[in-house]
Amino acid sequence: MVSRTDSSRLPTDLRLDRRRLLAGAAAGLAAAASWSQLASLPAYAAVARQDVTPGGTLTYGLGFDFDGTLDPQVTNYDSTIRVMLNVCEPLIWMPTATEFKPALADKWEISPDGKTYTFSLKKGVTFHDGTPFTADAVKFTFDRVVESRNLTAQGKQVDPAKTITPGQSFNQIDAYDHAEIVDDHTIKLILSRPFAPFLSGLNGYLGIVSPTAVQKMGLADFGRAPVGTGPFIFKEWVDKDHVTIDKNPNYNWGSSFFKHSGAAYLDSMIYKIIPDDSVRTGTLTSGETQYIDTVDPLQLQDLQDNEDIAVIKQGQPGSGYILLFNVARTGMPSADKNVRQALSYAIDKDAMNKAVWGGIFEPAASPLMKPTFAYEPKTEQVYSFDLNKANQLLDEAGWTKNGDFREKDGKKLAFYWPTQDRPNDKAMATFVQGAFRAVGVDVTVDPLEQGAYVDKRKSGQYDLAFLWFSYADPDVLRTIFYSGNIGNFNYANYKDPDVDKMLLDAAAATDDATRKDLYSKIQLKTLEDAVTIPFADSITYNAKLKKVDGDFLDFLASYVWMNDAHITE
Amino acid sequence: MTRYILVRIAQAIPVLFGVTLFTFLMSHLTPGDPVLIFALGKPLSPERAEQIRHQYGLDKPLWEQYGDYMGNLLHGDLGRGLHDQRPVWDTISEAIVPTVQLTLCGLAVALALGVTLGILAAIFHNSWLDSLAMAIALIGVSTPVFYLGLLLLFAFSFQIHLFPATGISGWKTMVLPAVTIGFASSAYIARLVRSSMLEVLRQDYVTTARAKGLVQRVVVTRHALKNALIPVVTYFGIQLAGLLTGAVVTEQIFSRPGLGRVAITAINNRDFPLIQGTVLVTAVVYVLVSLVVDLSYAVIDPRIRYE
């Protein structure tokens, strides 16, 4: 498991429980117990804090700005959702890889064909504008995400003033077709095809919005002051400076997952946008902020040494930092499986983790990161760092050394790698350049400005590409390796009928064991074909003052749930 | 005078027109498709991309897009941002307030520090005070803004908690950013004031003033300074315009909103209406500032007349 054992991120009483639990359990079992298993214990919800003093303001330092909107269905940015999920609650919460907890939905049922999801909704819930929360609002929220798609399909004009251009929300519920309202508090969401990751997509991007508010305010204004049902009410947004949200005093429908269901303990929260890493860290040490996300690796040690500060470390699900070979470049070395397999032995991932990420990530073996459902540990046995083996395989494949570099039939073993002109991307590419050079392979790294990079990638004129894709479900592999996604995120232009079929079957299957089996095969197959070299699993590092308690980092290791957050003295 | 102003403003019209055409072409001809950048990091089907492109008129021929843009512009409509659908003017007018505040405070720091150092250096020419002032100026010129900003933050925010590191409310949040951008400018101003002051102090009328028995303070402030300030005013004007649109590094370090950050974000996103809006506003600022600078010569130097 990824080391998710940093106890500082657990709420205090859970930490106590954990100790008790460790004492009582068989040692081997306890050592293997992950945070996800612990969180699922009923004990967590049952423990009630008596000593919380409500009140106070928490200032949260955000590392990224928003993308011009706070509308959960329009935004493409996680930073927006980090704020807005406290304002616009989704139907369900996903605290671990396999668990879903009620949020605005009390319970739900999936039809045997995997196409109908029936939600029974909480009663007595009101939006911040005073209107009641009913099935209409759920239908409204989901419909607006697919409205522009449907209009276009019918050949109608889309008016940006009336119809949103959906952001990330669209990709998460792409399979959604329509909703049927059964009664005020029961709704059926009907999919166009069975889609197993559907529930995991119902996160903050699908936070339920007030239909009345959207209609009254208009889209542009709503995007600057959204209205939901959450424990916090939107107050103000000063562009590129901060967003303030205030406690919702009427809130009493908190998820059973949280420790208390009533109004938030904090009076208000200020999300400050602090783009500079060292400044963000500085504000935490000076107390100007009490919680920050995206800690700079260079400053991690300082924060860990600071006795007032707790570092929150958590692995992420999805696909980590991986290299992709453009396997479709006929006649080029990247299309030669023998070359790719040989190079899979050429990267010292430990050294790479230290050199590129300051050692704060974890070396990876699979295109799936370890916390992801269906991660296959056997992937760790497929390749190792072995330069002799790499050289030997390249020799056998007929690429012989001529001077520093190898060649075959007069053709040099060389790769072209356009990257984005960002420090991290360049560091990654430079490391690989050095590693490949050691076995006689020449890599040209071309750092490009964002627009030029996207164009270059679209044109297909590259041998190497890298990708990082945080996602709650192993279906992320379909995004990267499905032939239908060539021209999209299938940067490798990989097309394998068996893998295609397995990816589609796994996305449609409702049975966990079947899915697990299929994803295991896919992971091993993509490694065997050496389409990808996984570099590192990314890990989230947030930090807070120790006096902040009750905050909870979700399974994606991105969103911090603030229902129980409070400041102890 | 009025005629001069009117002519200058009339001259600005072709300049601004050229600016719109130039930025339009530059932003559209630079590689990078706004729709793909919009979706960078997220899947986007080709049909969906085409649909978004159509929705924003990006599939029309270039000249037609420019025509639409100019038509709206003449009606006072800068358009809406591609990303947020917000009127460009709203975004710019909101961002320009903290930028103007920062620029004015920064230049106030620059003037106060620069003029004082320059005068001292000139009066005590070749003394240790002169060397000290010029050493400070050298440091000011050669210290990168981001480095100075971080040093100030480290000392005054993180160590002794005197000023907050972020925020835009209250004078306390202004001190460090103003000093940061003011310091480099003050260095230039100090050198300018020193050299033109030295020149002026050697003029006959200064000798005359001294001969009349005027005290040093009056000679310097009444007679010499006013004449020594002409190059400073020119420099000040350029700085003012530059800072109004280019304080982006300072804005970033101190997490301040502002026109510079709006421009950078717009460029990265290929948000054409927003790029064009910020460049146009920048151009207008430059034109106006240089006009004001020209006019202020007449006030400072009565020999200059506009006929």
PDB file of N, CA, C and O in Angstrom, chain A residues 68 76 148 152 157-158 160 165-166 168 171 224 239-241 272-275 278-279 282-283 286 288 420 449-451 454-455 458 488-489, chain B residues 31-32 36-38 40-44 48 51 54-56 84-86 94 153 157-158 161 164-166 168 252-253 255 257 261 270:
ATOM      1  N   GLY A  68     -12.100  30.839 -13.910  1.00  0.00           N
ATOM      2  CA  GLY A  68     -13.028  31.889 -14.316  1.00  0.00           C
ATOM      3  C   GLY A  68     -14.466  31.643 -13.923  1.00  0.00           C
ATOM      4  O   GLY A  68     -15.338  32.464 -14.217  1.00  0.00           O
ATOM      5  N   ASN A  76     -13.396  23.291 -15.053  1.00  0.00           N
ATOM      6  CA  ASN A  76     -12.518  22.177 -15.390  1.00  0.00           C
ATOM      7  C   ASN A  76     -11.464  21.982 -14.313  1.00  0.00           C
ATOM      8  O   ASN A  76     -10.588  21.146 -14.456  1.00  0.00           O
ATOM      9  N   SER A 148     -26.025  20.822 -23.954  1.00  0.00           N
ATOM     10  CA  SER A 148     -25.410  21.279 -25.207  1.00  0.00           C
ATOM     11  C   SER A 148     -25.139  20.085 -26.126  1.00  0.00           C
ATOM     12  O   SER A 148     -25.276  20.175 -27.337  1.00  0.00           O
ATOM     13  N   THR A 152     -26.944  19.842 -29.847  1.00  0.00           N
ATOM     14  CA  THR A 152     -26.148  19.683 -31.057  1.00  0.00           C
ATOM     15  C   THR A 152     -26.572  18.427 -31.808  1.00  0.00           C
ATOM     16  O   THR A 152     -26.665  18.428 -33.035  1.00  0.00           O
ATOM     17  N   GLN A 157     -29.062  25.164 -32.518  1.00  0.00           N
ATOM     18  CA  GLN A 157     -28.040  26.121 -32.098  1.00  0.00           C
ATOM     19  C   GLN A 157     -27.903  26.102 -30.580  1.00  0.00           C
ATOM     20  O   GLN A 157     -28.879  25.942 -29.870  1.00  0.00           O
ATOM     21  N   VAL A 158     -26.676  26.272 -30.108  1.00  0.00           N
ATOM     22  CA  VAL A 158     -26.453  26.363 -28.668  1.00  0.00           C
ATOM     23  C   VAL A 158     -26.175  27.820 -28.325  1.00  0.00           C
ATOM     24  O   VAL A 158     -25.259  28.427 -28.876  1.00  0.00           O
ATOM     25  N   PRO A 160     -24.746  30.266 -25.735  1.00  0.00           N
ATOM     26  CA  PRO A 160     -23.925  30.226 -24.524  1.00  0.00           C
ATOM     27  C   PRO A 160     -24.536  30.996 -23.349  1.00  0.00           C
ATOM     28  O   PRO A 160     -24.152  30.782 -22.200  1.00  0.00           O
ATOM     29  N   THR A 165     -21.439  25.501 -21.196  1.00  0.00           N
ATOM     30  CA  THR A 165     -20.430  24.657 -21.810  1.00  0.00           C
ATOM     31  C   THR A 165     -19.857  23.843 -20.663  1.00  0.00           C
ATOM     32  O   THR A 165     -19.090  24.362 -19.863  1.00  0.00           O
ATOM     33  N   PRO A 166     -20.279  22.573 -20.546  1.00  0.00           N
ATOM     34  CA  PRO A 166     -19.892  21.834 -19.349  1.00  0.00           C
ATOM     35  C   PRO A 166     -18.399  21.574 -19.309  1.00  0.00           C
ATOM     36  O   PRO A 166     -17.755  21.446 -20.353  1.00  0.00           O
ATOM     37  N   GLN A 168     -15.428  19.490 -16.651  1.00  0.00           N
ATOM     38  CA  GLN A 168     -15.101  18.128 -16.252  1.00  0.00           C
ATOM     39  C   GLN A 168     -16.355  17.307 -15.964  1.00  0.00           C
ATOM     40  O   GLN A 168     -16.384  16.107 -16.194  1.00  0.00           O
ATOM     41  N   ASN A 171     -17.398  14.888 -18.708  1.00  0.00           N
ATOM     42  CA  ASN A 171     -16.625  13.660 -18.900  1.00  0.00           C
ATOM     43  C   ASN A 171     -16.990  12.609 -17.868  1.00  0.00           C
ATOM     44  O   ASN A 171     -16.855  11.432 -18.116  1.00  0.00           O
ATOM     45  N   ARG A 224     -20.599  33.102 -10.708  1.00  0.00           N
ATOM     46  CA  ARG A 224     -19.823  33.928  -9.778  1.00  0.00           C
ATOM     47  C   ARG A 224     -20.371  33.892  -8.363  1.00  0.00           C
ATOM     48  O   ARG A 224     -19.772  34.450  -7.441  1.00  0.00           O
ATOM     49  N   ASP A 239     -11.823  38.263  -7.465  1.00  0.00           N
ATOM     50  CA  ASP A 239     -11.075  37.571  -8.496  1.00  0.00           C
ATOM     51  C   ASP A 239      -9.589  37.513  -8.192  1.00  0.00           C
ATOM     52  O   ASP A 239      -8.974  38.503  -7.838  1.00  0.00           O
ATOM     53  N   LYS A 240      -8.997  36.344  -8.319  1.00  0.00           N
ATOM     54  CA  LYS A 240      -7.569  36.111  -8.126  1.00  0.00           C
ATOM     55  C   LYS A 240      -7.108  36.451  -6.718  1.00  0.00           C
ATOM     56  O   LYS A 240      -5.916  36.556  -6.453  1.00  0.00           O
ATOM     57  N   ASP A 241      -8.030  36.658  -5.799  1.00  0.00           N
ATOM     58  CA  ASP A 241      -7.625  36.943  -4.423  1.00  0.00           C
ATOM     59  C   ASP A 241      -8.197  35.911  -3.466  1.00  0.00           C
ATOM     60  O   ASP A 241      -7.464  35.141  -2.865  1.00  0.00           O
ATOM     61  N   LYS A 272      -7.901  31.459   0.062  1.00  0.00           N
ATOM     62  CA  LYS A 272      -7.016  32.453  -0.558  1.00  0.00           C
ATOM     63  C   LYS A 272      -6.229  31.814  -1.672  1.00  0.00           C
ATOM     64  O   LYS A 272      -5.695  30.718  -1.509  1.00  0.00           O
ATOM     65  N   ILE A 273      -6.161  32.497  -2.790  1.00  0.00           N
ATOM     66  CA  ILE A 273      -5.378  31.984  -3.904  1.00  0.00           C
ATOM     67  C   ILE A 273      -3.955  32.482  -3.742  1.00  0.00           C
ATOM     68  O   ILE A 273      -3.701  33.688  -3.799  1.00  0.00           O
ATOM     69  N   ILE A 274      -3.030  31.563  -3.479  1.00  0.00           N
ATOM     70  CA  ILE A 274      -1.630  31.939  -3.267  1.00  0.00           C
ATOM     71  C   ILE A 274      -0.784  31.103  -4.216  1.00  0.00           C
ATOM     72  O   ILE A 274      -0.347  30.007  -3.882  1.00  0.00           O
ATOM     73  N   PRO A 275      -0.558  31.595  -5.431  1.00  0.00           N
ATOM     74  CA  PRO A 275       0.061  30.746  -6.451  1.00  0.00           C
ATOM     75  C   PRO A 275       1.520  30.403  -6.182  1.00  0.00           C
ATOM     76  O   PRO A 275       1.982  29.360  -6.610  1.00  0.00           O
ATOM     77  N   SER A 278       6.446  28.961  -2.244  1.00  0.00           N
ATOM     78  CA  SER A 278       7.153  29.294  -1.014  1.00  0.00           C
ATOM     79  C   SER A 278       6.356  30.311  -0.193  1.00  0.00           C
ATOM     80  O   SER A 278       6.388  30.283   1.037  1.00  0.00           O
ATOM     81  N   VAL A 279       5.621  31.174  -0.882  1.00  0.00           N
ATOM     82  CA  VAL A 279       4.799  32.136  -0.147  1.00  0.00           C
ATOM     83  C   VAL A 279       3.656  31.405   0.567  1.00  0.00           C
ATOM     84  O   VAL A 279       3.344  31.679   1.724  1.00  0.00           O
ATOM     85  N   GLY A 282       4.988  29.844   3.531  1.00  0.00           N
ATOM     86  CA  GLY A 282       5.296  30.892   4.506  1.00  0.00           C
ATOM     87  C   GLY A 282       4.067  31.349   5.264  1.00  0.00           C
ATOM     88  O   GLY A 282       4.116  31.556   6.477  1.00  0.00           O
ATOM     89  N   THR A 283       2.939  31.482   4.562  1.00  0.00           N
ATOM     90  CA  THR A 283       1.732  31.949   5.238  1.00  0.00           C
ATOM     91  C   THR A 283       1.247  30.941   6.267  1.00  0.00           C
ATOM     92  O   THR A 283       0.629  31.313   7.255  1.00  0.00           O
ATOM     93  N   SER A 286       3.489  31.398   9.329  1.00  0.00           N
ATOM     94  CA  SER A 286       3.219  32.641  10.056  1.00  0.00           C
ATOM     95  C   SER A 286       1.796  32.662  10.611  1.00  0.00           C
ATOM     96  O   SER A 286       1.422  33.587  11.330  1.00  0.00           O
ATOM     97  N   GLU A 288      -0.914  33.011   8.882  1.00  0.00           N
ATOM     98  CA  GLU A 288      -1.841  33.778   8.037  1.00  0.00           C
ATOM     99  C   GLU A 288      -2.848  32.840   7.369  1.00  0.00           C
ATOM    100  O   GLU A 288      -3.993  33.206   7.147  1.00  0.00           O
ATOM    101  N   GLN A 420       5.678  20.084 -22.475  1.00  0.00           N
ATOM    102  CA  GLN A 420       5.273  21.440 -22.130  1.00  0.00           C
ATOM    103  C   GLN A 420       6.414  22.128 -21.400  1.00  0.00           C
ATOM    104  O   GLN A 420       7.169  21.490 -20.680  1.00  0.00           O
ATOM    105  N   GLU A 449       5.719  25.931 -25.579  1.00  0.00           N
ATOM    106  CA  GLU A 449       4.660  26.699 -24.937  1.00  0.00           C
ATOM    107  C   GLU A 449       3.365  25.911 -25.131  1.00  0.00           C
ATOM    108  O   GLU A 449       3.214  25.156 -26.092  1.00  0.00           O
ATOM    109  N   GLN A 450       2.433  26.090 -24.198  1.00  0.00           N
ATOM    110  CA  GLN A 450       1.240  25.245 -24.112  1.00  0.00           C
ATOM    111  C   GLN A 450       0.494  25.059 -25.443  1.00  0.00           C
ATOM    112  O   GLN A 450       0.199  23.938 -25.858  1.00  0.00           O
ATOM    113  N   GLY A 451       0.223  26.171 -26.131  1.00  0.00           N
ATOM    114  CA  GLY A 451      -0.532  26.092 -27.375  1.00  0.00           C
ATOM    115  C   GLY A 451       0.218  25.308 -28.445  1.00  0.00           C
ATOM    116  O   GLY A 451      -0.345  24.433 -29.118  1.00  0.00           O
ATOM    117  N   VAL A 454       0.134  21.534 -27.647  1.00  0.00           N
ATOM    118  CA  VAL A 454      -1.122  20.858 -27.985  1.00  0.00           C
ATOM    119  C   VAL A 454      -1.184  20.601 -29.491  1.00  0.00           C
ATOM    120  O   VAL A 454      -1.563  19.518 -29.946  1.00  0.00           O
ATOM    121  N   ASP A 455      -0.766  21.593 -30.279  1.00  0.00           N
ATOM    122  CA  ASP A 455      -0.760  21.419 -31.731  1.00  0.00           C
ATOM    123  C   ASP A 455       0.148  20.270 -32.164  1.00  0.00           C
ATOM    124  O   ASP A 455      -0.202  19.448 -32.997  1.00  0.00           O
ATOM    125  N   LYS A 458      -1.388  16.977 -31.385  1.00  0.00           N
ATOM    126  CA  LYS A 458      -2.480  16.674 -32.314  1.00  0.00           C
ATOM    127  C   LYS A 458      -1.942  16.172 -33.644  1.00  0.00           C
ATOM    128  O   LYS A 458      -2.561  15.339 -34.302  1.00  0.00           O
ATOM    129  N   ASN A 488      -7.092  11.586 -28.665  1.00  0.00           N
ATOM    130  CA  ASN A 488      -7.477  12.186 -27.407  1.00  0.00           C
ATOM    131  C   ASN A 488      -6.377  11.877 -26.398  1.00  0.00           C
ATOM    132  O   ASN A 488      -5.272  12.346 -26.595  1.00  0.00           O
ATOM    133  N   PHE A 489      -6.686  11.096 -25.377  1.00  0.00           N
ATOM    134  CA  PHE A 489      -5.646  10.812 -24.393  1.00  0.00           C
ATOM    135  C   PHE A 489      -4.865   9.541 -24.689  1.00  0.00           C
ATOM    136  O   PHE A 489      -3.939   9.218 -23.974  1.00  0.00           O
TER     137      PHE A 489
ATOM    138  N   PRO B  31       0.542  29.418 -32.669  1.00  0.00           N
ATOM    139  CA  PRO B  31       0.016  28.059 -32.593  1.00  0.00           C
ATOM    140  C   PRO B  31      -0.781  27.848 -31.308  1.00  0.00           C
ATOM    141  O   PRO B  31      -0.495  28.471 -30.279  1.00  0.00           O
ATOM    142  N   GLY B  32      -1.763  26.981 -31.366  1.00  0.00           N
ATOM    143  CA  GLY B  32      -2.561  26.688 -30.177  1.00  0.00           C
ATOM    144  C   GLY B  32      -4.014  26.970 -30.430  1.00  0.00           C
ATOM    145  O   GLY B  32      -4.400  28.067 -30.805  1.00  0.00           O
ATOM    146  N   LEU B  36      -8.809  23.339 -27.638  1.00  0.00           N
ATOM    147  CA  LEU B  36      -8.014  22.222 -27.120  1.00  0.00           C
ATOM    148  C   LEU B  36      -7.342  22.607 -25.818  1.00  0.00           C
ATOM    149  O   LEU B  36      -7.222  21.796 -24.895  1.00  0.00           O
ATOM    150  N   ILE B  37      -6.897  23.854 -25.733  1.00  0.00           N
ATOM    151  CA  ILE B  37      -6.262  24.302 -24.497  1.00  0.00           C
ATOM    152  C   ILE B  37      -7.292  24.327 -23.382  1.00  0.00           C
ATOM    153  O   ILE B  37      -7.028  23.918 -22.256  1.00  0.00           O
ATOM    154  N   PHE B  38      -8.477  24.764 -23.731  1.00  0.00           N
ATOM    155  CA  PHE B  38      -9.600  24.783 -22.797  1.00  0.00           C
ATOM    156  C   PHE B  38      -9.767  23.419 -22.159  1.00  0.00           C
ATOM    157  O   PHE B  38     -10.062  23.289 -20.991  1.00  0.00           O
ATOM    158  N   LEU B  40      -7.406  20.994 -22.105  1.00  0.00           N
ATOM    159  CA  LEU B  40      -6.138  20.328 -21.827  1.00  0.00           C
ATOM    160  C   LEU B  40      -6.223  19.584 -20.499  1.00  0.00           C
ATOM    161  O   LEU B  40      -6.619  20.130 -19.494  1.00  0.00           O
ATOM    162  N   GLY B  41      -5.812  18.338 -20.531  1.00  0.00           N
ATOM    163  CA  GLY B  41      -5.885  17.547 -19.319  1.00  0.00           C
ATOM    164  C   GLY B  41      -7.194  16.807 -19.183  1.00  0.00           C
ATOM    165  O   GLY B  41      -7.376  16.007 -18.291  1.00  0.00           O
ATOM    166  N   LYS B  42      -8.138  17.077 -20.071  1.00  0.00           N
ATOM    167  CA  LYS B  42      -9.416  16.371 -19.999  1.00  0.00           C
ATOM    168  C   LYS B  42      -9.766  15.864 -21.392  1.00  0.00           C
ATOM    169  O   LYS B  42      -9.435  16.490 -22.393  1.00  0.00           O
ATOM    170  N   PRO B  43     -10.479  14.755 -21.441  1.00  0.00           N
ATOM    171  CA  PRO B  43     -10.839  14.224 -22.754  1.00  0.00           C
ATOM    172  C   PRO B  43     -11.830  15.139 -23.473  1.00  0.00           C
ATOM    173  O   PRO B  43     -12.663  15.796 -22.846  1.00  0.00           O
ATOM    174  N   LEU B  44     -11.725  15.181 -24.787  1.00  0.00           N
ATOM    175  CA  LEU B  44     -12.633  16.016 -25.567  1.00  0.00           C
ATOM    176  C   LEU B  44     -12.751  15.363 -26.944  1.00  0.00           C
ATOM    177  O   LEU B  44     -11.769  15.202 -27.641  1.00  0.00           O
ATOM    178  N   ARG B  48     -17.196  17.265 -30.208  1.00  0.00           N
ATOM    179  CA  ARG B  48     -17.430  18.221 -29.135  1.00  0.00           C
ATOM    180  C   ARG B  48     -16.555  19.472 -29.351  1.00  0.00           C
ATOM    181  O   ARG B  48     -17.012  20.595 -29.159  1.00  0.00           O
ATOM    182  N   GLN B  51     -18.014  21.517 -31.988  1.00  0.00           N
ATOM    183  CA  GLN B  51     -19.233  22.150 -31.475  1.00  0.00           C
ATOM    184  C   GLN B  51     -18.915  23.409 -30.672  1.00  0.00           C
ATOM    185  O   GLN B  51     -19.531  24.459 -30.862  1.00  0.00           O
ATOM    186  N   HIS B  54     -17.732  26.151 -32.927  1.00  0.00           N
ATOM    187  CA  HIS B  54     -18.844  26.774 -33.644  1.00  0.00           C
ATOM    188  C   HIS B  54     -19.596  27.734 -32.724  1.00  0.00           C
ATOM    189  O   HIS B  54     -19.943  28.855 -33.104  1.00  0.00           O
ATOM    190  N   GLN B  55     -19.787  27.278 -31.499  1.00  0.00           N
ATOM    191  CA  GLN B  55     -20.531  28.062 -30.515  1.00  0.00           C
ATOM    192  C   GLN B  55     -19.901  29.446 -30.318  1.00  0.00           C
ATOM    193  O   GLN B  55     -20.591  30.419 -30.108  1.00  0.00           O
ATOM    194  N   TYR B  56     -18.567  29.515 -30.402  1.00  0.00           N
ATOM    195  CA  TYR B  56     -17.892  30.788 -30.159  1.00  0.00           C
ATOM    196  C   TYR B  56     -17.476  31.475 -31.463  1.00  0.00           C
ATOM    197  O   TYR B  56     -16.706  32.423 -31.450  1.00  0.00           O
ATOM    198  N   ASP B  84     -15.039  32.128 -19.235  1.00  0.00           N
ATOM    199  CA  ASP B  84     -16.015  32.356 -18.174  1.00  0.00           C
ATOM    200  C   ASP B  84     -17.284  33.046 -18.667  1.00  0.00           C
ATOM    201  O   ASP B  84     -18.190  33.277 -17.883  1.00  0.00           O
ATOM    202  N   GLN B  85     -17.335  33.389 -19.949  1.00  0.00           N
ATOM    203  CA  GLN B  85     -18.536  34.019 -20.493  1.00  0.00           C
ATOM    204  C   GLN B  85     -18.840  35.341 -19.806  1.00  0.00           C
ATOM    205  O   GLN B  85     -19.954  35.826 -19.808  1.00  0.00           O
ATOM    206  N   ARG B  86     -17.823  35.894 -19.162  1.00  0.00           N
ATOM    207  CA  ARG B  86     -18.011  37.138 -18.444  1.00  0.00           C
ATOM    208  C   ARG B  86     -17.626  38.274 -19.376  1.00  0.00           C
ATOM    209  O   ARG B  86     -16.652  38.144 -20.117  1.00  0.00           O
ATOM    210  N   GLU B  94     -12.382  45.274 -13.123  1.00  0.00           N
ATOM    211  CA  GLU B  94     -12.193  44.788 -11.758  1.00  0.00           C
ATOM    212  C   GLU B  94     -10.709  44.628 -11.443  1.00  0.00           C
ATOM    213  O   GLU B  94     -10.247  44.957 -10.360  1.00  0.00           O
ATOM    214  N   LEU B 153       9.070  39.400   2.036  1.00  0.00           N
ATOM    215  CA  LEU B 153       8.051  38.536   2.638  1.00  0.00           C
ATOM    216  C   LEU B 153       8.647  37.724   3.778  1.00  0.00           C
ATOM    217  O   LEU B 153       8.069  37.614   4.860  1.00  0.00           O
ATOM    218  N   SER B 157       6.965  39.288   6.815  1.00  0.00           N
ATOM    219  CA  SER B 157       5.712  38.560   6.998  1.00  0.00           C
ATOM    220  C   SER B 157       5.915  37.282   7.794  1.00  0.00           C
ATOM    221  O   SER B 157       5.194  37.002   8.737  1.00  0.00           O
ATOM    222  N   PHE B 158       6.934  36.509   7.394  1.00  0.00           N
ATOM    223  CA  PHE B 158       7.061  35.191   7.984  1.00  0.00           C
ATOM    224  C   PHE B 158       7.888  35.216   9.265  1.00  0.00           C
ATOM    225  O   PHE B 158       7.671  34.410  10.153  1.00  0.00           O
ATOM    226  N   HIS B 161       6.199  39.058  11.277  1.00  0.00           N
ATOM    227  CA  HIS B 161       4.725  39.193  11.212  1.00  0.00           C
ATOM    228  C   HIS B 161       4.244  40.642  11.228  1.00  0.00           C
ATOM    229  O   HIS B 161       3.211  40.956  11.813  1.00  0.00           O
ATOM    230  N   PRO B 164       1.000  41.458   6.365  1.00  0.00           N
ATOM    231  CA  PRO B 164       0.493  40.199   5.806  1.00  0.00           C
ATOM    232  C   PRO B 164       1.129  39.906   4.446  1.00  0.00           C
ATOM    233  O   PRO B 164       1.551  40.826   3.746  1.00  0.00           O
ATOM    234  N   ALA B 165       1.202  38.621   4.106  1.00  0.00           N
ATOM    235  CA  ALA B 165       1.852  38.235   2.855  1.00  0.00           C
ATOM    236  C   ALA B 165       0.897  38.281   1.673  1.00  0.00           C
ATOM    237  O   ALA B 165       1.319  38.328   0.526  1.00  0.00           O
ATOM    238  N   THR B 166      -0.388  38.224   1.957  1.00  0.00           N
ATOM    239  CA  THR B 166      -1.362  38.171   0.873  1.00  0.00           C
ATOM    240  C   THR B 166      -2.469  39.179   1.147  1.00  0.00           C
ATOM    241  O   THR B 166      -2.516  39.778   2.208  1.00  0.00           O
ATOM    242  N   ILE B 168      -5.579  42.157  -0.383  1.00  0.00           N
ATOM    243  CA  ILE B 168      -5.597  43.468  -1.018  1.00  0.00           C
ATOM    244  C   ILE B 168      -6.456  44.440  -0.232  1.00  0.00           C
ATOM    245  O   ILE B 168      -6.955  45.415  -0.759  1.00  0.00           O
ATOM    246  N   GLN B 252       2.026  38.154  -8.694  1.00  0.00           N
ATOM    247  CA  GLN B 252       2.072  36.711  -8.450  1.00  0.00           C
ATOM    248  C   GLN B 252       2.636  36.413  -7.058  1.00  0.00           C
ATOM    249  O   GLN B 252       2.053  35.653  -6.297  1.00  0.00           O
ATOM    250  N   ILE B 253       3.763  37.051  -6.720  1.00  0.00           N
ATOM    251  CA  ILE B 253       4.401  36.760  -5.439  1.00  0.00           C
ATOM    252  C   ILE B 253       3.497  37.170  -4.274  1.00  0.00           C
ATOM    253  O   ILE B 253       3.381  36.453  -3.288  1.00  0.00           O
ATOM    254  N   SER B 255       0.321  37.403  -4.365  1.00  0.00           N
ATOM    255  CA  SER B 255      -1.018  36.843  -4.577  1.00  0.00           C
ATOM    256  C   SER B 255      -2.043  37.950  -4.778  1.00  0.00           C
ATOM    257  O   SER B 255      -3.149  37.874  -4.269  1.00  0.00           O
ATOM    258  N   PRO B 257      -4.545  40.243  -7.175  1.00  0.00           N
ATOM    259  CA  PRO B 257      -5.171  40.282  -8.490  1.00  0.00           C
ATOM    260  C   PRO B 257      -4.637  41.487  -9.251  1.00  0.00           C
ATOM    261  O   PRO B 257      -4.097  42.410  -8.651  1.00  0.00           O
ATOM    262  N   ARG B 261      -1.846  39.678 -14.328  1.00  0.00           N
ATOM    263  CA  ARG B 261      -2.213  38.263 -14.206  1.00  0.00           C
ATOM    264  C   ARG B 261      -3.379  37.928 -15.123  1.00  0.00           C
ATOM    265  O   ARG B 261      -3.451  36.821 -15.659  1.00  0.00           O
ATOM    266  N   ARG B 270      -5.414  31.166 -24.547  1.00  0.00           N
ATOM    267  CA  ARG B 270      -5.808  31.634 -25.882  1.00  0.00           C
ATOM    268  C   ARG B 270      -7.235  32.191 -25.839  1.00  0.00           C
ATOM    269  O   ARG B 270      -8.056  31.893 -26.695  1.00  0.00           O
TER     270      ARG B 270
END
